[in-house]
């Protein structure tokens, strides 16, 4: 856990630092704006500190813990309009909440089986397509409130983010199931290569229900989907929001069909008294993805081909006439009743598992419709939609332009102040840019290091025996490293290796394992995989962003620096780049931390270590003030897109675990990379023991307004 320094008599406050999933502490880069031009080289001697913040006062934290207990009693509220039971709210500080949704959400067809992975542009076989218009009742409005870090109800943006994260977790679980199944089939075929096994061959060719559709069904069964008012814009989904699949749109209630281009409210909704005063069906959302050959898209104005008559084989051809029913009738009713329609555009993206990214472009009104003979000679309905004025200007056209601004080489970079802050140590150069300062300055004060450097007197433990796998670890029932992870691999092979979900600790294969460097259980050891850029921000100092799409669960980088004992940190040095390795405290839920254990097999001696550590706090820390890597430049956000994962690979000492930053979301290009430093408000003291405050400039919807 990253923490701050203070006076000598406050050293024992380390045990009180709070660690939550997705929330970790690090340097405060936005407090200092250097005006000195310093040459950007791989090694500089004079570190530049961005802030002067003391270490925490342990007595203050104890008082905060007492206050939190009192707040648990004060913050009891009614959570359901039709239930007299009183439920307990989450504690005020940084508690992670489950997304609670209406139980009335409707599922798409749960028996869909396909042999491909794209929703729109590939051959789909054995499809039982969902009905064009289903009935989605108006959801309850008095559900369990969700709390943000400042104790207030969580914003709609945060609820959407958490719902999509849950979807990604379920999706990757089902991807792993399919990878294991296919791996076993291939292994069986190799052992029976001399004798043809029709059963194994049929099993290998068998179509499998898509992982994303399984994830939708799982979330519906566990009541984790969002289901809200459906006409018009939805809270938490702004113009320009990008979905990486149609399934994501389903689980947040934005477009409730994983396949159909028109989503509408059906007739039975009116029978239940909902949507009173409307003629049903009503179209509420359309997806323009190039599936129909007669579509015309000029961004501000769309000529949209109605649904029906398409062969669904990806060649965009009509094979029969369309009729005025279901979605087509829904669009006609929207025109007659002046009901706006959400318009989302799909465009190709190699990083999305369906090969597309879907961008919400705002509300449109249906201004006209007609029937005509289409290109293939069959009758099609055409609907002309115009974008409603007064909305944000971001559209898919501008999204395409933004992608065009991503440089392809160093020579195309604007504001370049350093070609590679790593000095050639990383496989992928990390340029630095500055369009803020005048004159522009480069990052300074850092000796770049890819690896942890041990301070004098500190040695890593010897490597464990390791697994006996060969080539790559395939069977979690056999691999001894997988058994430490609860008899499963924490990663999937997809996209070069992705962590399925955050864990207290991940056991990776090490130097004594029989598998090779390509093993999926060595994912975090493979170095940088994405093109990163260090850039100057207007009010937060240096930050980091990526030129590439980053899928959720992907490894970004390890936090490196000088490994020290925590009692070796000089309290008078005002060092803001110290990261405490407190994985053990998190695993045991000590000192107010939210327990994040997961299915791992813990050696017996760890339990004794936990008892020893409960009073003294983390024993080791990483000091990146003068030695470190790109991770030290990553800024704080109250609603981050990264999380910190403790990893054990070269040894099994949890007190010396590697600290790895991983993607919590699917991250589009040029979005700043952030994680939550996790400070408790009013927990930082100055040299005189007074509470110190600092404003937060992250700009998140759930921003706590103060960093501490």
Short mmCIF file of N, CA and C in Angstrom, two decimals, residues 34-38 415-417 433-442 542:
data_model
loop_
_atom_site.label_atom_id
_atom_site.label_comp_id
_atom_site.label_asym_id
_atom_site.label_seq_id
_atom_site.Cartn_x
_atom_site.Cartn_y
_atom_site.Cartn_z
N UNK A 34 7.13 21.85 -11.82
CA UNK A 34 8.50 22.33 -11.99
C UNK A 34 8.59 23.23 -13.20
N UNK A 35 9.37 24.30 -13.08
CA UNK A 35 9.61 25.19 -14.20
C UNK A 35 11.04 25.07 -14.71
N UNK A 36 11.78 24.13 -14.17
CA UNK A 36 13.17 23.98 -14.56
C UNK A 36 13.30 22.99 -15.70
N UNK A 37 13.99 23.33 -16.75
CA UNK A 37 14.22 22.44 -17.87
C UNK A 37 15.36 21.50 -17.51
N UNK A 38 15.04 20.19 -17.43
CA UNK A 38 16.04 19.19 -17.06
C UNK A 38 16.16 18.19 -18.17
N UNK A 415 4.30 17.95 -28.67
CA UNK A 415 4.79 18.28 -27.34
C UNK A 415 5.80 17.31 -26.79
N UNK A 416 6.52 16.62 -27.64
CA UNK A 416 7.47 15.61 -27.18
C UNK A 416 8.61 16.27 -26.40
N UNK A 417 8.87 15.79 -25.18
CA UNK A 417 10.00 16.28 -24.39
C UNK A 417 10.99 15.18 -24.05
N UNK A 433 5.35 13.71 -23.04
CA UNK A 433 4.89 14.90 -23.73
C UNK A 433 4.46 15.96 -22.73
N UNK A 434 4.58 17.22 -23.14
CA UNK A 434 4.20 18.33 -22.27
C UNK A 434 3.66 19.47 -23.12
N UNK A 435 2.34 19.62 -23.09
CA UNK A 435 1.68 20.72 -23.78
C UNK A 435 1.11 21.73 -22.78
N UNK A 436 1.56 21.63 -21.53
CA UNK A 436 1.02 22.47 -20.46
C UNK A 436 2.00 23.56 -20.06
N UNK A 437 3.23 23.18 -19.74
CA UNK A 437 4.22 24.14 -19.25
C UNK A 437 4.82 24.96 -20.38
N UNK A 438 5.20 26.17 -20.07
CA UNK A 438 5.86 27.06 -21.04
C UNK A 438 7.03 27.75 -20.33
N UNK A 439 8.26 27.36 -20.61
CA UNK A 439 8.66 26.34 -21.59
C UNK A 439 8.37 24.94 -21.08
N UNK A 440 8.20 23.96 -21.97
CA UNK A 440 7.92 22.58 -21.55
C UNK A 440 9.11 21.95 -20.85
N UNK A 441 8.82 21.16 -19.81
CA UNK A 441 9.87 20.45 -19.08
C UNK A 441 9.62 18.96 -19.21
N UNK A 442 10.67 18.19 -18.98
CA UNK A 442 10.58 16.73 -19.04
C UNK A 442 10.55 16.17 -17.62
N UNK A 542 2.27 14.91 -13.66
CA UNK A 542 2.42 13.92 -14.74
C UNK A 542 1.38 12.82 -14.62
#
